[in-house]
Amino acid sequence: MASFLQISDDEKGHELGLFCIPKHYEEDLDRVLIPHGLIMDRTERLARDIIRDMGGHHIVALCVLKGGYKFFADLLDFIKALNQNNDKSVPLTVDFIRLKSYSNDRSTNKVKVIGGDELSALTGKNVLIVEDIVETGKTMETLLALLNEYNPKMVKVVSLLVKRTPRSSGYRPDYFGFEVPDKFLVGYALDYNEYFRDLSHICVITEHAKEKYKV
Ligand code: IMP
Ligand code: MG
């Protein structure tokens, strides 16, 4: 079982005024739930755990766009740091895929693959899928089924967040940073209809903002 940092349902988070928040989002956010520094600290440890388990072989890190891009970049920086400061190191190559399953603040039943490279390049490789958040688990289950058609040697999944929700299929990634309450979260590349990716901390969005940015 993966170890993770659990954020309880009654965790109040932190007052916005204690952190640097872009002016254009001040009215749209409730509290800071996970400050950027804590994200980085957990990510550093995830990198160590991943290298411990996958470190024997060439890794293809597959970023699930767009929400995964910040976590992907920071995780790979930590993996790189381990690679250049250890007697043991592994080659690391990158690939990108774009999936979409969300409309407003709800997961839809259909997971669309929109773009991405030639998946046949993953055949015979050790693949590390890097995702921002697992909610129902449908996105990841769909992607895993798709990848398996291309016969990779090994597939591991790392997600920064896992949401505690009754809508979950029961799917759990191999590694994850935090287990979070069933709230809509934004920041650190997680979006609400494309907004809030330009925010460093993971925050809880207000009801007013859900209306304001609704599509
Ligand atoms: P799932 O298929 O229900 O597991 O949903 C996973 C995808 O939905 C994630 O990759 C995110 O893109 C998106 N998502 C789920 N919850 C949130 C959230 O709280 N904030 C932003 N995006 C979310
Ligand atoms: Mg995602």
CSV table of C-alpha atoms and ligand atoms in Angstrom, one decimal:
chain,number,residue,atom,x,y,z
A,1,MET,CA,0.0,0.0,0.0
A,2,ALA,CA,1.3,3.4,-0.9
A,3,SER,CA,2.0,5.8,1.9
A,4,PHE,CA,0.5,9.3,1.6
A,5,LEU,CA,-0.2,12.4,3.5
A,6,GLN,CA,-3.9,12.5,4.5
A,7,ILE,CA,-5.7,15.8,4.6
A,8,SER,CA,-8.8,15.3,6.8
A,9,ASP,CA,-12.3,16.5,5.9
A,10,ASP,CA,-12.3,19.0,8.8
A,11,GLU,CA,-8.9,20.5,7.7
A,12,LYS,CA,-9.5,24.2,7.5
A,13,GLY,CA,-6.5,25.0,5.4
A,14,HIS,CA,-4.8,28.4,5.6
A,15,GLU,CA,-5.9,32.0,5.3
A,16,LEU,CA,-5.3,33.4,1.8
A,17,GLY,CA,-3.7,36.5,3.2
A,18,LEU,CA,-0.8,34.6,4.6
A,19,PHE,CA,0.4,33.6,1.1
A,20,CYS,CA,1.1,35.3,-2.2
A,21,ILE,CA,-2.0,34.9,-4.4
A,22,PRO,CA,-2.6,36.5,-7.8
A,23,LYS,CA,-4.8,39.6,-7.4
A,24,HIS,CA,-7.2,38.3,-10.1
A,25,TYR,CA,-8.0,35.3,-8.0
A,26,GLU,CA,-8.4,36.8,-4.6
A,27,GLU,CA,-12.2,36.8,-4.7
A,28,ASP,CA,-12.4,33.3,-6.2
A,29,LEU,CA,-10.7,31.3,-3.5
A,30,ASP,CA,-11.7,30.2,-0.1
A,31,ARG,CA,-8.5,28.9,1.6
A,32,VAL,CA,-5.1,27.5,0.8
A,33,LEU,CA,-5.3,23.8,1.3
A,34,ILE,CA,-1.8,22.7,0.3
A,35,PRO,CA,0.9,25.4,0.2
A,36,HIS,CA,3.4,25.1,-2.7
A,37,GLY,CA,6.3,24.3,-0.4
A,38,LEU,CA,4.5,21.2,1.1
A,39,ILE,CA,3.7,20.0,-2.5
A,40,MET,CA,7.5,20.3,-3.3
A,41,ASP,CA,8.5,18.4,-0.1
A,42,ARG,CA,6.1,15.5,-0.8
A,43,THR,CA,7.2,15.4,-4.4
A,44,GLU,CA,10.8,15.1,-3.4
A,45,ARG,CA,10.0,12.0,-1.4
A,46,LEU,CA,7.8,10.5,-4.1
A,47,ALA,CA,10.8,10.8,-6.5
A,48,ARG,CA,12.9,8.8,-4.0
A,49,ASP,CA,10.2,6.1,-3.7
A,50,ILE,CA,9.8,5.8,-7.4
A,51,ILE,CA,13.6,5.5,-8.1
A,52,ARG,CA,13.8,2.9,-5.3
A,53,ASP,CA,11.2,0.7,-7.1
A,54,MET,CA,11.8,1.5,-10.8
A,55,GLY,CA,15.4,2.6,-10.7
A,56,GLY,CA,16.8,-0.5,-12.4
A,57,HIS,CA,15.5,0.3,-15.9
A,58,HIS,CA,15.0,3.1,-18.4
A,59,ILE,CA,11.8,5.0,-17.4
A,60,VAL,CA,9.5,6.7,-19.9
A,61,ALA,CA,7.6,9.4,-17.8
A,62,LEU,CA,4.2,10.0,-19.4
A,63,CYS,CA,2.6,13.3,-18.4
A,64,VAL,CA,-1.1,13.5,-18.5
A,65,LEU,CA,-1.8,17.1,-19.7
A,66,LYS,CA,-2.8,19.6,-18.9
A,67,GLY,CA,-3.3,19.2,-15.1
A,68,GLY,CA,-0.2,17.1,-14.6
A,69,TYR,CA,2.4,19.5,-16.1
A,70,LYS,CA,3.5,21.2,-12.9
A,71,PHE,CA,3.8,18.0,-10.9
A,72,PHE,CA,5.5,16.3,-13.8
A,73,ALA,CA,8.1,19.1,-14.2
A,74,ASP,CA,8.9,19.2,-10.5
A,75,LEU,CA,8.9,15.4,-10.0
A,76,LEU,CA,11.3,15.0,-12.9
A,77,ASP,CA,13.6,17.6,-11.5
A,78,PHE,CA,13.8,15.7,-8.2
A,79,ILE,CA,14.3,12.4,-10.1
A,80,LYS,CA,17.1,14.2,-12.1
A,81,ALA,CA,18.7,15.4,-8.9
A,82,LEU,CA,18.8,11.8,-7.6
A,83,ASN,CA,20.2,10.6,-10.9
A,84,GLN,CA,23.1,13.0,-10.8
A,85,ASN,CA,24.0,12.5,-7.2
A,86,ASN,CA,23.9,8.8,-6.9
A,87,ASP,CA,26.2,5.9,-7.9
A,88,LYS,CA,23.1,4.4,-9.5
A,89,SER,CA,21.2,6.3,-12.2
A,90,VAL,CA,18.5,5.6,-14.8
A,91,PRO,CA,17.9,7.1,-18.2
A,92,LEU,CA,14.7,9.0,-18.3
A,93,THR,CA,12.7,10.0,-21.4
A,94,VAL,CA,9.4,11.9,-21.5
A,95,ASP,CA,6.2,11.7,-23.4
A,96,PHE,CA,2.9,13.6,-23.2
A,97,ILE,CA,-0.8,12.7,-23.6
A,98,ARG,CA,-3.9,14.8,-23.3
A,99,LEU,CA,-7.1,13.6,-21.8
A,100,LYS,CA,-10.3,15.3,-20.9
A,101,SER,CA,-13.1,14.0,-18.7
A,102,TYR,CA,-14.3,17.2,-17.0
A,103,SER,CA,-17.0,19.8,-17.6
A,104,ASN,CA,-17.4,22.5,-14.9
A,105,ASP,CA,-16.7,20.7,-11.6
A,106,ARG,CA,-17.9,17.2,-12.5
A,107,SER,CA,-16.2,14.2,-14.0
A,108,THR,CA,-18.2,13.1,-17.1
A,109,ASN,CA,-18.5,9.4,-18.0
A,110,LYS,CA,-16.6,9.8,-21.2
A,111,VAL,CA,-12.8,10.1,-21.2
A,112,LYS,CA,-11.6,11.7,-24.4
A,113,VAL,CA,-8.0,11.3,-25.6
A,114,ILE,CA,-7.2,14.6,-27.4
A,115,GLY,CA,-3.7,14.6,-28.8
A,116,GLY,CA,-0.5,12.9,-27.5
A,117,ASP,CA,2.4,11.1,-29.2
A,118,GLU,CA,2.6,7.8,-30.9
A,119,LEU,CA,1.7,5.3,-28.1
A,120,SER,CA,3.5,2.5,-29.9
A,121,ALA,CA,6.7,4.1,-28.6
A,122,LEU,CA,5.8,2.7,-25.2
A,123,THR,CA,6.0,-0.9,-26.2
A,124,GLY,CA,8.5,-2.8,-24.1
A,125,LYS,CA,9.2,0.2,-21.9
A,126,ASN,CA,8.8,0.9,-18.2
A,127,VAL,CA,6.2,3.6,-18.1
A,128,LEU,CA,5.5,6.0,-15.3
A,129,ILE,CA,2.2,7.8,-15.7
A,130,VAL,CA,2.2,11.2,-14.0
A,131,GLU,CA,-1.3,12.6,-13.2
A,132,ASP,CA,-2.6,15.5,-11.1
A,133,ILE,CA,-5.6,14.0,-9.3
A,134,VAL,CA,-7.5,10.8,-9.2
A,135,GLU,CA,-11.2,11.2,-8.4
A,136,THR,CA,-13.5,8.5,-9.7
A,137,GLY,CA,-10.5,6.7,-11.2
A,138,LYS,CA,-12.2,6.4,-14.6
A,139,THR,CA,-9.5,8.5,-16.4
A,140,MET,CA,-6.7,6.4,-15.1
A,141,GLU,CA,-8.5,3.1,-15.7
A,142,THR,CA,-9.2,4.2,-19.3
A,143,LEU,CA,-5.6,5.2,-19.9
A,144,LEU,CA,-4.2,2.0,-18.3
A,145,ALA,CA,-6.5,-0.1,-20.6
A,146,LEU,CA,-5.4,1.9,-23.6
A,147,LEU,CA,-1.7,1.6,-22.8
A,148,ASN,CA,-1.9,-2.1,-22.2
A,149,GLU,CA,-2.8,-2.5,-25.9
A,150,TYR,CA,0.7,-1.4,-26.7
A,151,ASN,CA,2.4,-3.9,-24.3
A,152,PRO,CA,4.6,-1.8,-22.2
A,153,LYS,CA,7.0,-3.8,-19.9
A,154,MET,CA,5.8,-2.2,-16.7
A,155,VAL,CA,3.4,0.6,-15.9
A,156,LYS,CA,3.3,2.5,-12.6
A,157,VAL,CA,1.1,5.5,-11.8
A,158,VAL,CA,1.9,8.5,-9.7
A,159,SER,CA,-0.7,11.0,-8.9
A,160,LEU,CA,-0.1,14.1,-6.8
A,161,LEU,CA,-3.6,13.9,-5.2
A,162,VAL,CA,-6.3,11.3,-4.6
A,163,LYS,CA,-9.8,12.5,-3.7
A,164,ARG,CA,-11.7,10.7,-0.9
A,165,THR,CA,-15.1,10.4,-2.6
A,166,PRO,CA,-18.0,7.9,-2.8
A,167,ARG,CA,-17.8,8.3,-6.5
A,168,SER,CA,-14.5,6.4,-6.6
A,169,SER,CA,-14.3,3.2,-8.5
A,170,GLY,CA,-11.8,1.9,-5.8
A,171,TYR,CA,-8.8,2.5,-8.1
A,172,ARG,CA,-5.6,3.7,-6.3
A,173,PRO,CA,-2.4,4.8,-8.0
A,174,ASP,CA,0.9,3.1,-7.1
A,175,TYR,CA,2.2,6.3,-5.6
A,176,PHE,CA,0.4,9.5,-4.5
A,177,GLY,CA,1.2,12.6,-2.5
A,178,PHE,CA,-1.9,13.5,-0.6
A,179,GLU,CA,-5.4,12.1,0.0
A,180,VAL,CA,-7.7,15.1,-0.1
A,181,PRO,CA,-11.4,15.8,0.9
A,182,ASP,CA,-14.2,15.7,-1.6
A,183,LYS,CA,-13.9,19.3,-2.7
A,184,PHE,CA,-13.1,20.9,-6.0
A,185,LEU,CA,-9.4,22.0,-5.9
A,186,VAL,CA,-7.5,24.3,-8.1
A,187,GLY,CA,-3.9,25.6,-8.5
A,188,TYR,CA,-0.5,24.0,-9.2
A,189,ALA,CA,-1.9,23.3,-12.8
A,190,LEU,CA,-5.2,22.0,-11.6
A,191,ASP,CA,-7.9,24.0,-13.3
A,192,TYR,CA,-11.6,24.9,-13.2
A,193,ASN,CA,-12.5,25.4,-16.9
A,194,GLU,CA,-8.9,26.3,-17.7
A,195,TYR,CA,-8.6,29.0,-14.9
A,196,PHE,CA,-6.3,28.7,-11.8
A,197,ARG,CA,-3.5,26.9,-13.5
A,198,ASP,CA,-1.5,30.1,-12.8
A,199,LEU,CA,-1.7,29.7,-9.1
A,200,SER,CA,1.2,28.1,-7.0
A,201,HIS,CA,-0.8,26.7,-4.1
A,202,ILE,CA,-3.6,24.1,-4.1
A,203,CYS,CA,-6.7,26.0,-3.0
A,204,VAL,CA,-10.4,25.4,-2.5
A,205,ILE,CA,-12.5,27.4,-4.9
A,206,THR,CA,-15.6,29.4,-3.8
A,207,GLU,CA,-19.2,28.7,-5.0
A,208,HIS,CA,-19.1,32.2,-6.5
A,209,ALA,CA,-16.1,31.4,-8.6
A,210,LYS,CA,-17.8,28.2,-9.9
A,211,GLU,CA,-20.6,30.4,-11.3
A,212,LYS,CA,-18.2,33.1,-12.6
A,213,TYR,CA,-16.1,30.6,-14.6
A,214,LYS,CA,-18.9,28.2,-15.6
A,215,VAL,CA,-19.0,27.2,-19.3
B,1,IMP,P1,-11.5,10.9,-12.6
B,1,IMP,O1,-11.5,10.3,-14.0
B,1,IMP,O2,-12.8,11.1,-12.0
B,1,IMP,O3,-10.5,10.1,-11.7
B,1,IMP,O4,-10.9,12.3,-12.8
B,1,IMP,C1,-9.7,12.6,-13.0
B,1,IMP,C2,-9.5,13.9,-13.7
B,1,IMP,O5,-10.5,14.9,-13.4
B,1,IMP,C3,-8.2,14.6,-13.2
B,1,IMP,O6,-7.2,14.2,-14.1
B,1,IMP,C4,-8.5,16.0,-13.3
B,1,IMP,O7,-8.1,16.5,-14.6
B,1,IMP,C5,-9.9,16.2,-13.1
B,1,IMP,N1,-10.3,16.5,-11.7
B,1,IMP,C6,-10.8,15.7,-10.7
B,1,IMP,N2,-11.0,16.4,-9.6
B,1,IMP,C7,-10.5,17.6,-9.8
B,1,IMP,C8,-10.4,18.8,-8.9
B,1,IMP,O8,-10.8,18.8,-7.7
B,1,IMP,N3,-9.8,19.9,-9.5
B,1,IMP,C9,-9.4,19.9,-10.8
B,1,IMP,N4,-9.5,18.8,-11.6
B,1,IMP,C10,-10.0,17.7,-11.1
B,2,MG,MG,-5.7,15.2,-14.9
